[in-house]
XYZ file of C-alpha atoms in Angstrom:
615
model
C 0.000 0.000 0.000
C 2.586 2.508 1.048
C 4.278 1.767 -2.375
C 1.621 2.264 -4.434
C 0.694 5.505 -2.597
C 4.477 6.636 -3.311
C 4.318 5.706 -6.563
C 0.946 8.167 -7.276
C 2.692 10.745 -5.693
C 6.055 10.558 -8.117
C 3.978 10.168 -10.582
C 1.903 13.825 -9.069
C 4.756 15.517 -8.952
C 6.322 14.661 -12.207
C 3.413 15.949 -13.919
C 3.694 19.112 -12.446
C 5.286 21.158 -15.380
C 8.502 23.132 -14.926
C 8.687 27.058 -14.718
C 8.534 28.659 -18.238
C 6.702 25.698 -19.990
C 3.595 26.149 -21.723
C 0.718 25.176 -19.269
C -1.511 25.131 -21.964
C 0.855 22.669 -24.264
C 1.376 20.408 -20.931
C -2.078 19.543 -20.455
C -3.099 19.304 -23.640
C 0.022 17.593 -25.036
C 0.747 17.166 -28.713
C -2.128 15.139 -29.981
C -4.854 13.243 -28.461
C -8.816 12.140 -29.027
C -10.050 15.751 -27.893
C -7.897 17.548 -30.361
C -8.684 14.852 -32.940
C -12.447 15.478 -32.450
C -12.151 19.223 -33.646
C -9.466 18.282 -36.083
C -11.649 16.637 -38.111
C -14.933 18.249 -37.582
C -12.785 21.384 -39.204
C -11.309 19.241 -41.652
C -14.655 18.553 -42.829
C -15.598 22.416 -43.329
C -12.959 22.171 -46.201
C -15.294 20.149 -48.536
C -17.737 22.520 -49.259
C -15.480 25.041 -49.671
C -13.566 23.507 -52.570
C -16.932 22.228 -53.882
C -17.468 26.300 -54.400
C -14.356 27.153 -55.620
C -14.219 24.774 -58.312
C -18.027 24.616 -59.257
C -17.210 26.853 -62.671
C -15.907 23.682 -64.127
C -19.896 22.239 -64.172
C -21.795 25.620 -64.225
C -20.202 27.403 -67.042
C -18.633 24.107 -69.280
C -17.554 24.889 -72.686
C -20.580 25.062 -75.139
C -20.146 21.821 -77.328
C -20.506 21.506 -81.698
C -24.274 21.917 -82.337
C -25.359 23.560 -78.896
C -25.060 26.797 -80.094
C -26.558 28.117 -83.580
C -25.410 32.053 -85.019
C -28.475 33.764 -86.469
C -26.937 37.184 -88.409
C -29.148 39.939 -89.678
C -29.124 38.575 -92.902
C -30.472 35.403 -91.914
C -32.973 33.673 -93.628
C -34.979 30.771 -91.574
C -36.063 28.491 -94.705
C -32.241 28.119 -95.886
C -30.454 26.051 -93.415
C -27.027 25.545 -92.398
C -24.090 23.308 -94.008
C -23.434 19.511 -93.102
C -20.092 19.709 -91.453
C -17.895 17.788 -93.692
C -14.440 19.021 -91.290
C -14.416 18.616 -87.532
C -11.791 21.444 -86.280
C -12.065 23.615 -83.722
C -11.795 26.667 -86.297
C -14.681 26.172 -87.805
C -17.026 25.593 -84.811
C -15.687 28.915 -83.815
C -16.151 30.756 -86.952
C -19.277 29.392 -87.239
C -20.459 30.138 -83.904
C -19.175 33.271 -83.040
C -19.853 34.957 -86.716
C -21.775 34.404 -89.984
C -19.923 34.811 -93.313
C -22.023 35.670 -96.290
C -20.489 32.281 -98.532
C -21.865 30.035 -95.250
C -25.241 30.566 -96.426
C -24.426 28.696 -99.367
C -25.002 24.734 -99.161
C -21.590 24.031 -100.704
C -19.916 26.380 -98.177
C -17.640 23.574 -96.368
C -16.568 22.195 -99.111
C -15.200 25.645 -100.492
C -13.319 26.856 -97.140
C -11.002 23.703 -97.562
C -10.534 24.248 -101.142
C -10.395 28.172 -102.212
C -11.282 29.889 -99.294
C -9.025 32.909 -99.340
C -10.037 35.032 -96.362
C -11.755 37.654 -97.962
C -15.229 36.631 -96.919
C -18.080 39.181 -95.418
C -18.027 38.825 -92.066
C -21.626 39.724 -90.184
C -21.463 39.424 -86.598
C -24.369 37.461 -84.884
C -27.811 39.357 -83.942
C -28.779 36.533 -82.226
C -27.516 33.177 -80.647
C -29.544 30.135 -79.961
C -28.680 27.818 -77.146
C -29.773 24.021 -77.761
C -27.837 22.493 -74.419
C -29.234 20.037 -72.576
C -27.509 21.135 -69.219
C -28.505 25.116 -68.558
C -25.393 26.563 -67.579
C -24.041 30.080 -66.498
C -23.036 29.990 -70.519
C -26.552 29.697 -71.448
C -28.105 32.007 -69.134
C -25.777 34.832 -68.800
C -24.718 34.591 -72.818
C -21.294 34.045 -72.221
C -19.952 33.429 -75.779
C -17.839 34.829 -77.991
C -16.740 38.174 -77.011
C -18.355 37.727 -73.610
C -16.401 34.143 -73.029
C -13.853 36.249 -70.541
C -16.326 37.210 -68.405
C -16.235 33.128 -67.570
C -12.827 34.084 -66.411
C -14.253 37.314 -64.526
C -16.669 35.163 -62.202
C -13.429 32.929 -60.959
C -11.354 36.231 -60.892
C -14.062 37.665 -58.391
C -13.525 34.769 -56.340
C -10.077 35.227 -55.845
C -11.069 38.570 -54.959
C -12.972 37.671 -51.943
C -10.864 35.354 -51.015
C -8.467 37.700 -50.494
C -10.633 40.441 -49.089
C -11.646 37.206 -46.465
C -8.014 36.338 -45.477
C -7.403 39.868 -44.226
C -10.543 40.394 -42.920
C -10.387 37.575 -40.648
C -6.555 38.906 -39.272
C -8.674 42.042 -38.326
C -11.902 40.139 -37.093
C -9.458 37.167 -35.038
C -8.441 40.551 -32.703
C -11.644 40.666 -31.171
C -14.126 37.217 -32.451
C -13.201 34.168 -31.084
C -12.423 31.776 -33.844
C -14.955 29.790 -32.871
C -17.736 32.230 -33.149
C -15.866 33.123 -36.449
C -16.139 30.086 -37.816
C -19.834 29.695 -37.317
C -20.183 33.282 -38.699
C -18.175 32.161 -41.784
C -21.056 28.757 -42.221
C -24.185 31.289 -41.778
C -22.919 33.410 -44.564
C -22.121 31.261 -46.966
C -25.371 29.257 -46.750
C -26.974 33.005 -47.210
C -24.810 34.500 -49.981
C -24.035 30.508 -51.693
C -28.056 30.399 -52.303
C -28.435 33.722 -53.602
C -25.384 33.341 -56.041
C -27.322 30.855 -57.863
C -30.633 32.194 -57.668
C -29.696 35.609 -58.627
C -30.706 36.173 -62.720
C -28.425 39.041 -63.618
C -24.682 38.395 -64.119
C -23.461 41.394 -62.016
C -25.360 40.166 -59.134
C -24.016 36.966 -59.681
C -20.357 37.649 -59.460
C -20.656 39.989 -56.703
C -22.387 37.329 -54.342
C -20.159 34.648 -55.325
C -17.478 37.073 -54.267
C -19.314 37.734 -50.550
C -19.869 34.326 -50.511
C -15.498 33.865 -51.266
C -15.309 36.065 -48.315
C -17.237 33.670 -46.214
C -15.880 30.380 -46.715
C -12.171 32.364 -46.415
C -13.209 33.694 -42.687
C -13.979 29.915 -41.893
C -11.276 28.066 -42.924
C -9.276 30.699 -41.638
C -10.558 30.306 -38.185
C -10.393 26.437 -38.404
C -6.866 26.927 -39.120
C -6.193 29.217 -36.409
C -7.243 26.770 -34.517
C -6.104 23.551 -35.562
C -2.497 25.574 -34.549
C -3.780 26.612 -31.643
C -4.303 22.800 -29.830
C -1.371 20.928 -31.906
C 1.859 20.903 -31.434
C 5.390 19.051 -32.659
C 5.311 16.648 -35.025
C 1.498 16.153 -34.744
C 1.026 19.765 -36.325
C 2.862 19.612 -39.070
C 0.410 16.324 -40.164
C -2.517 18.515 -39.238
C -1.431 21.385 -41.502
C 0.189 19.118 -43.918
C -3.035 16.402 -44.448
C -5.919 19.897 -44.164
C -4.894 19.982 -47.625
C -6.031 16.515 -48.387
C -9.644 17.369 -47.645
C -9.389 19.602 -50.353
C -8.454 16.677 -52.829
C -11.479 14.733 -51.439
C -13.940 17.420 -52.574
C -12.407 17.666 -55.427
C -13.486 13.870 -55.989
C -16.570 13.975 -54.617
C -17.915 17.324 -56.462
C -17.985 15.216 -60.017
C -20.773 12.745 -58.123
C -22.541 15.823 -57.018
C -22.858 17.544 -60.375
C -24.645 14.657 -62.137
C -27.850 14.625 -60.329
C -28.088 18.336 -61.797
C -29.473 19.981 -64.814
C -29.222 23.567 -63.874
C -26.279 25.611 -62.688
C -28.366 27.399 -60.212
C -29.351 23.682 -58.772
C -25.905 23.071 -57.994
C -24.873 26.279 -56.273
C -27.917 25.511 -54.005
C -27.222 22.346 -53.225
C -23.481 23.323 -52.092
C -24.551 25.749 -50.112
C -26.586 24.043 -48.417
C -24.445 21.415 -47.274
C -23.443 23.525 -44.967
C -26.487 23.174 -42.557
C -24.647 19.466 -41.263
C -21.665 21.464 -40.177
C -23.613 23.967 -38.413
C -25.241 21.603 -36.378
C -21.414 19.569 -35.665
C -20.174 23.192 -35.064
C -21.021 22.661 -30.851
C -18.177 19.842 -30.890
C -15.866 22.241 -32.619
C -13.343 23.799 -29.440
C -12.336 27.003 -29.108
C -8.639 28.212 -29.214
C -7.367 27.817 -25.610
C -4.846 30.693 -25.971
C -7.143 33.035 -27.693
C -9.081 32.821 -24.896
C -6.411 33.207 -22.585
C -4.820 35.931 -24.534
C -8.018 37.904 -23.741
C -8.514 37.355 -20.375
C -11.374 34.735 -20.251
C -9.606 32.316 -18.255
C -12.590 30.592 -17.161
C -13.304 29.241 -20.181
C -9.590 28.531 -20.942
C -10.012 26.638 -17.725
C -13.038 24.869 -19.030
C -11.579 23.946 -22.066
C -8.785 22.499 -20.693
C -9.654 20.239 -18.178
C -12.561 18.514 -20.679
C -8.939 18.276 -22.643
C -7.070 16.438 -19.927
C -10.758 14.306 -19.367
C -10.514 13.123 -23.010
C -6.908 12.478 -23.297
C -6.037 10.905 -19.448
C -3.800 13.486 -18.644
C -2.574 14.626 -15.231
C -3.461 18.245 -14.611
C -1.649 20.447 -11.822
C -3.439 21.450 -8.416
C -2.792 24.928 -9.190
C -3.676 25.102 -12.486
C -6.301 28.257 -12.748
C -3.566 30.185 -10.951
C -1.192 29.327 -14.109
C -3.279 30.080 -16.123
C -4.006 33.798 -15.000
C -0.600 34.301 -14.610
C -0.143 33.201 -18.401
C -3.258 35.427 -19.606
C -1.156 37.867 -18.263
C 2.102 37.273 -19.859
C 0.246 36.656 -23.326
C -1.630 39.786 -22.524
C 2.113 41.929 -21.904
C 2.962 40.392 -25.336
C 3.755 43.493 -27.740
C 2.196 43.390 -30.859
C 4.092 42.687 -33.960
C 3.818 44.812 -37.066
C 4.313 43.783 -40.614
C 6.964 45.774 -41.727
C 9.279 44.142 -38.956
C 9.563 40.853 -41.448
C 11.528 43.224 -43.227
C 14.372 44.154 -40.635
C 16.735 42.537 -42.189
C 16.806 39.465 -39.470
C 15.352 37.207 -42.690
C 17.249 38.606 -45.652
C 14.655 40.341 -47.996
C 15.969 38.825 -51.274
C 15.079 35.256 -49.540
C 11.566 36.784 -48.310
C 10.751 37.756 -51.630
C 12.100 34.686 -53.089
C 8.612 32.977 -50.870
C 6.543 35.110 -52.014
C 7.027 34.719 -55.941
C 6.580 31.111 -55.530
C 3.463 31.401 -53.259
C 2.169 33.594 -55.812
C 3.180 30.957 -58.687
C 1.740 28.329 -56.933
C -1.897 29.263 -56.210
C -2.042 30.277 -59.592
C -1.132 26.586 -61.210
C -3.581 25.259 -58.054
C -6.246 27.128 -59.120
C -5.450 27.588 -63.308
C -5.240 24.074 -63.426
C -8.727 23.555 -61.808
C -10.474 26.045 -64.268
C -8.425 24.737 -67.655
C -9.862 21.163 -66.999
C -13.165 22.394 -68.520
C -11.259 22.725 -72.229
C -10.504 18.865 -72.270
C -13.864 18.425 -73.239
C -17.618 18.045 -71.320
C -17.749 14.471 -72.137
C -14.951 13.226 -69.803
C -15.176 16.407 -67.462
C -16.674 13.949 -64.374
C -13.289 11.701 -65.137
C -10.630 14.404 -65.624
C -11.854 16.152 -62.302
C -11.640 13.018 -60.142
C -8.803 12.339 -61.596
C -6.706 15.418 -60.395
C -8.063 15.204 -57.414
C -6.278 11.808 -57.004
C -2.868 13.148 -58.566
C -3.192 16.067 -56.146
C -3.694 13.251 -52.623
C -0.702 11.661 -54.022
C 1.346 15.002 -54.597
C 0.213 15.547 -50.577
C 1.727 12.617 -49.604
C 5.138 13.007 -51.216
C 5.346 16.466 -50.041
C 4.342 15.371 -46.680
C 7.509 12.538 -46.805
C 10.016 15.317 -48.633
C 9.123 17.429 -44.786
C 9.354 14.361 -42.418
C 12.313 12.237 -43.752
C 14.577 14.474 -46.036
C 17.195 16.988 -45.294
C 16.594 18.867 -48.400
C 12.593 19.148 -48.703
C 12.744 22.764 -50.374
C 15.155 20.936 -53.382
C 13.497 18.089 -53.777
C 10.478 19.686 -53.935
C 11.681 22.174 -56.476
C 13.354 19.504 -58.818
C 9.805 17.765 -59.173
C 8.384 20.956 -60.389
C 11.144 22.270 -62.617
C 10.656 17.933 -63.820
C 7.106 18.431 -64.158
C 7.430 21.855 -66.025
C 9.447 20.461 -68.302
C 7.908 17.394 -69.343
C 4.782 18.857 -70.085
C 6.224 20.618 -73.353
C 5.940 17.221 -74.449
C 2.307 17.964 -75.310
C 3.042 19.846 -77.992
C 4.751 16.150 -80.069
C 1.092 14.662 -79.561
C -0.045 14.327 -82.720
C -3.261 16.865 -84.120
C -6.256 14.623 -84.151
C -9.817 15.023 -83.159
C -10.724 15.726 -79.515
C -11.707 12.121 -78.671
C -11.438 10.169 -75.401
C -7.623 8.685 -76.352
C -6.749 12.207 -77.295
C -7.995 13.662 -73.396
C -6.346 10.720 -71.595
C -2.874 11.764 -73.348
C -3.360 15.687 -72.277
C -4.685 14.562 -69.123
C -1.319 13.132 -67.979
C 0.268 15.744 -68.167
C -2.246 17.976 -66.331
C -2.078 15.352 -63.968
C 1.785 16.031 -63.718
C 1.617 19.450 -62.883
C -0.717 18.938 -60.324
C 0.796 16.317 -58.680
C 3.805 18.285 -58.739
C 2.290 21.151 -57.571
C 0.370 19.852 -54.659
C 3.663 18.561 -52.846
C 4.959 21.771 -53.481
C 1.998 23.470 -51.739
C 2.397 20.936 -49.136
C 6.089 22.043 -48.219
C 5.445 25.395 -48.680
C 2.354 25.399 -46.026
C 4.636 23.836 -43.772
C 7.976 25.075 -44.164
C 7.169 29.033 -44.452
C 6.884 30.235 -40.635
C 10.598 28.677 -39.925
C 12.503 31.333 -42.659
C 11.626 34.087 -39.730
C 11.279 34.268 -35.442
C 8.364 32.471 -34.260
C 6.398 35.754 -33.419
C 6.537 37.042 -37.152
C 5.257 33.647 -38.279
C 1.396 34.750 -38.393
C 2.668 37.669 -40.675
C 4.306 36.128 -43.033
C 1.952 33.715 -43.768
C -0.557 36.754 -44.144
C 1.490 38.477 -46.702
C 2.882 35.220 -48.631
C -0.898 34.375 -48.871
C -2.544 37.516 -49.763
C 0.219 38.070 -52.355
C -0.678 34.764 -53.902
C -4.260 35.606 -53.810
C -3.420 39.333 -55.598
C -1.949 36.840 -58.266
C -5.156 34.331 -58.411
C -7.517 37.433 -59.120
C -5.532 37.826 -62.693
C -4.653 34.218 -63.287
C -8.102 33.070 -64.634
C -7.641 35.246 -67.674
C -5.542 32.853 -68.522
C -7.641 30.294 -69.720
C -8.516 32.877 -72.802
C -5.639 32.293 -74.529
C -7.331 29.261 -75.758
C -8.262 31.243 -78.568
C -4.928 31.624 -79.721
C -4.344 27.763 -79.081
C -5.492 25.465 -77.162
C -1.905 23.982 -75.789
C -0.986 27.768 -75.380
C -1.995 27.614 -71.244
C -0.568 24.748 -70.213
C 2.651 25.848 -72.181
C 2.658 29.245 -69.977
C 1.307 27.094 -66.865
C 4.441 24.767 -67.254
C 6.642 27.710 -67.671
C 5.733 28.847 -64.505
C 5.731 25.788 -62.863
C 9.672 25.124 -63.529
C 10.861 28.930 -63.009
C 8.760 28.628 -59.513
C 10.721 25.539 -58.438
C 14.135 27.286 -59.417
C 13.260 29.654 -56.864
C 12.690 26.861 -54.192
C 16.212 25.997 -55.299
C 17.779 29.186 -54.282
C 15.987 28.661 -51.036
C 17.428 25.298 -49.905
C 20.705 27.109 -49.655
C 19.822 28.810 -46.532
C 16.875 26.407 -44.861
C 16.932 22.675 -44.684
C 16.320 20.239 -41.887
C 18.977 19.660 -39.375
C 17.332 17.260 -37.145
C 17.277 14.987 -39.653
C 20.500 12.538 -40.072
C 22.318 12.656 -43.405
C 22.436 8.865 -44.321
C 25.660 7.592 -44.935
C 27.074 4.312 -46.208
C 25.726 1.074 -44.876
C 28.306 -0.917 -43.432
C 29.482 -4.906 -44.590
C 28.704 -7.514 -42.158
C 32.365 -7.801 -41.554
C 33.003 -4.175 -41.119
C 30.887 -4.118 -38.534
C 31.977 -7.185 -36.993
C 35.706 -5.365 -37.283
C 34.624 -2.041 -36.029
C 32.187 -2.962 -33.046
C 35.122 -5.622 -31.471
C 37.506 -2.699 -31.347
C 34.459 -0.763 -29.479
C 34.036 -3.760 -27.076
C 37.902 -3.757 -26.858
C 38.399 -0.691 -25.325
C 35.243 -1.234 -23.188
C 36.466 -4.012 -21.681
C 38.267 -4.372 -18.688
C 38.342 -8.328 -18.433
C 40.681 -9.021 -21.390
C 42.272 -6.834 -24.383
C 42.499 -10.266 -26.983
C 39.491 -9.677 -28.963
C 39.437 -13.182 -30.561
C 36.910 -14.639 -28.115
C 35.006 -11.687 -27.862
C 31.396 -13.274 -28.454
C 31.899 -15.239 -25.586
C 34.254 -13.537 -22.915
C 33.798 -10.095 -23.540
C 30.193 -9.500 -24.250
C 29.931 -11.447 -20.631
C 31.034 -7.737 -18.840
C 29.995 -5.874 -21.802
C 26.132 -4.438 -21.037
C 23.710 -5.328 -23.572
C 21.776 -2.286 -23.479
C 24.492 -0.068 -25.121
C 24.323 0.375 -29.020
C 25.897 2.843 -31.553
C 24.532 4.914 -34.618
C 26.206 3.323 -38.048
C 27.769 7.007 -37.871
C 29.958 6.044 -34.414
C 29.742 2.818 -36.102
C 32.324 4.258 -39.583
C 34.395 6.661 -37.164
C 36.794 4.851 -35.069
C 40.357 5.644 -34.775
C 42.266 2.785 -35.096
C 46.018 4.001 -34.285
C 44.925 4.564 -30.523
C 43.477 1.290 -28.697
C 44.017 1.590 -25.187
C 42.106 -0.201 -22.544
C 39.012 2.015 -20.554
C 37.586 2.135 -17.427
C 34.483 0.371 -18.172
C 31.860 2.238 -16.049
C 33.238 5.188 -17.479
C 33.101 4.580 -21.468
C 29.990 2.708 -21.058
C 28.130 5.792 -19.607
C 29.532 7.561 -22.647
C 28.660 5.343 -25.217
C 25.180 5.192 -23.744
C 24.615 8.535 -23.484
C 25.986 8.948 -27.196
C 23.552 6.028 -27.815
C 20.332 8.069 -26.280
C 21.045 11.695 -27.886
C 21.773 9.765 -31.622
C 17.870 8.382 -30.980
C 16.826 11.420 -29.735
C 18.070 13.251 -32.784
């Protein structure tokens, strides 16, 4: 009895944590089933958001040959058009987008591939008949022809509000819980998602889908304020790393979505409303512990904390509300950073804007990529969607192993996107045929490249930001590396009108950016790279380290220095316990054997041992 009551008591005391530790890291330790709870509950909040953000590709698909008929002034309605004799892309545009006075001939075709010379009228349509069977934003809005950019515009004004969101919510985190935030961020994009697709004018369209932009930015923002808020140590950077896959999975699931819908508007609805679930899971979502603390609510910082240590069977000190106060009060002392102090020189500027180009060329190929899958064709769109959504889970997982077990994540990362760039000129030897499903698998893979590519470059670069400056400035620089990507994504969709010039002319530019983005990464892994990770060096022969570990046990030994009976004599006094890295293993200095004092080496060999594992 009396040694089980001693051992409770060690055990009180050693859970007690020193001065100047975290309290609020010590109770709720790195990862357990209460932070897991919220983790994924704000994990989930991701879906819908990419769901929205990558709608355009089913509300506004390109119109397909024979869904949309060009009616000029000129027209007359008993005379009807040509039977396509040539299936090219130039002609469905020409005969779309304008009406040429020969066309109205019935032998038309076959004079354009004769003797056309270029010197046909040209009358621009009066009037444009849609005969789709899906009624898109294309259909309703008109968005053809000279209006096609404004396809562009609608994505562009999504960027905008997402960047309008991510500094809204730096202002709005000052004073709103995150929590609170988050659930603000739900509400209005169930309100503004629904009235983006029920709206019938295209200005009121792009300006709620931009409000709406805004909305899901302040939740995910909160959810990640928070996720950072109860992880720490290895388990964060999985957190941050593998938020990103959720992104992938809506991505997959929005193709399975979009069939059971005929009408753009239908599907905007039906996204939005998906958020109603998470509303009601939004009372197991936690709050942020040191938010609360930071402004002065310990009592619910208290709260929080011990249902933390209930969930995860964690000791929790006797004095533990007067810790806390006296950390609200340190957090509370805690001067305010401003953003011009990432540029004091501490983090050389050439280096700082070195991360912001390539966070600016990044969310442009994540998001470019997205929209440009719509001009592979509407007939495989459901396949080529899903599909980059698995090439991006795959690119998340070999980011997430270039952070965890390499030295050199930012060059390995950069040498699979400066790869990737490269190899996707090789669209341009595929040889000109007509847009059927063997032509879209071949210019799929190499969509597929860059995506894959570019997600485990997003993955490193999510991670691996906050360490180029002081752990204070790390909110910061996130906040300007972000919202300087987002400035870039508000231009980027204009992109995808270059299409008129070619069709391979995008992901020629896209690839071009891709490898000049992952130079710069490059440049980078000459000043960061991860030093508690071992450089692996050469494995050793079976006799080598036979060789090498009897001279070890040599001068360990006090009971004999012949070593040719070592396996039985000397590994009698030798503990068993004690091992070397292969490192110790490959430096030994073989001109100076002398005999040791056992207890002493031993200790040192052990204690090599432990800090080699720790490392």
């Amino acid at each position: 009895m009396m040694k089980a009551n001693d051992a409770i008591c060690k055990r009180r005391r050693s859970s007690a944590p020193p001065p100047g530790v975290d309290i609020v890291q010590h109770i709720n330790g790195n990862f357990g089933r209460w932070q897991l709870r919220t983790i994924l509950l704000i994990f989930l909040c991701k879906i819908p958001t990419a769901w929205f953000m990558a709608c355009i590709i089913y509300t506004a698909p390109y119109p397909q040959r024979g869904e949309l008929v060009c009616r000029s002034a000129s027209w007359n309605a008993s005379e009807s058009l040509p039977s396509e004799s040539r299936n090219t892309d130039r002609l469905f545009s020409v005969q779309v987008c304008n009406a040429y006075a020969q066309s109205l001939s019935h032998n038309f075709v076959q004079r354009y591939g004769t003797s056309w010379n270029g010197t046909q009228q040209v009358m621009p349509c009066e009037r444009v008949e849609h005969h789709a069977e899906y009624k898109s934003l294309i259909v309703d809005f008109d968005l053809i022809c000279s209006r096609r950019v404004l396809v562009a515009v609608t994505q562009s004004f999504h960027a905008l509000g997402a960047l309008i969101g991510g500094l809204l919510a730096y202002q709005a985190l000052q004073h709103i819980s995150p929590r609170r935030l988050m659930l603000l961020g739900m509400l209005g994009q169930i309100f503004c998602g629904n009235l983006t697709g029920l709206v019938d004018t295209y200005q009121l369209h792009i300006y709620f889908r931009c409000l709406t932009s805004v909305c899901c930015t302040l939740m995910y923002t909160a959810g990640h304020f928070i996720l950072m808020d109860i992880t720490s140590g290895k388990a964060r950077i999985l957190v941050v790393t593998l938020s990103e896959l959720f992104w992938s999975i809506g991505l997959v699931l929005l193709p399975a979505i979009s069939i059971y819908f005929d009408n753009w508007s239908h599907l905007y609805v039906a996204i939005s409303s998906s958020l109603i679930v998470l509303v009601w899971l939004h009372r197991w979502i936690s709050d942020a512990p040191r938010w609360l603390l930071r402004h002065q609510r310990v009592e619910q910082a208290l709260r929080l904390l011990l249902e933390s240590a209930t969930h995860n069977n964690r000791m929790v000190p006797l004095t533990l509300d007067v810790r806390l106060t006296i950390y609200a009060s340190e957090l509370k002392a805690q001067q305010r950073i401003g953003y011009c102090q990432i540029w004091d020189k501490e983090t050389k500027r050439r280096q700082l804007i070195y991360i912001h180009l390539i966070w600016g060329c990044a969310q442009v190929l994540y998001n470019i990529i997205l929209l440009m899958i719509r001009s592979l064709g509407e007939a495989q769109v459901h396949v080529n969607t899903a599909a980059l959504g698995f090439a991006e889970m795959v690119g998340l997982f070999v980011g997430l192993y270039f952070i965890l077990y390499t030295r050199r994540y930012w060059r390995w990362a950069g040498n699979l996107m400066i790869v990737a760039g490269l190899c996707t000129y090789l669209v341009w030897l595929l040889p000109e045929t007509d847009r059927n499903s063997r032509r879209v698998g071949l210019e799929l893979i190499f969509w597929m490249l860059l995506k894959f590519a570019n997600a485990a470059s997003i993955a490193v670069l999510t991670t691996c930001t906050g360490e180029m400056v002081s752990p204070e400035k790390r909110v910061l620089l996130m906040l300007s590396v972000v919202s300087f990507g987002r400035i870039c994504l508000v231009f980027s969709p204009l992109l995808s009108t270059l299409t008129v010039v070619h069709r391979l002319l995008p992901i020629s530019i896209i690839a071009t950016v891709g490898w000049v983005y992952g130079l710069f990464m490059r440049l980078l892994n000459r000043y960061y790279w991860n030093t508690e990770q071992l450089q692996v060096g050469q494995v050793p022969t079976p006799n080598t380290y036979r060789r090498n570990s009897a001279v070890i046990m040599r001068r360990c030994s006090t009971a004999s220095s012949d070593v040719s009976n070592y396996s039985n004599e000397l590994l009698h006094n030798f503990e068993q316990t004690v091992a070397v890295s292969i490192a110790d293993l490959w430096h030994i200095n073989f001109d100076t054997i002398h005999e040791c004092d056992s207890t002493n080496e031993i200790s040192d060999v052990a204690s090599k041992s432990q800090s080699t594992q720790t490392i």
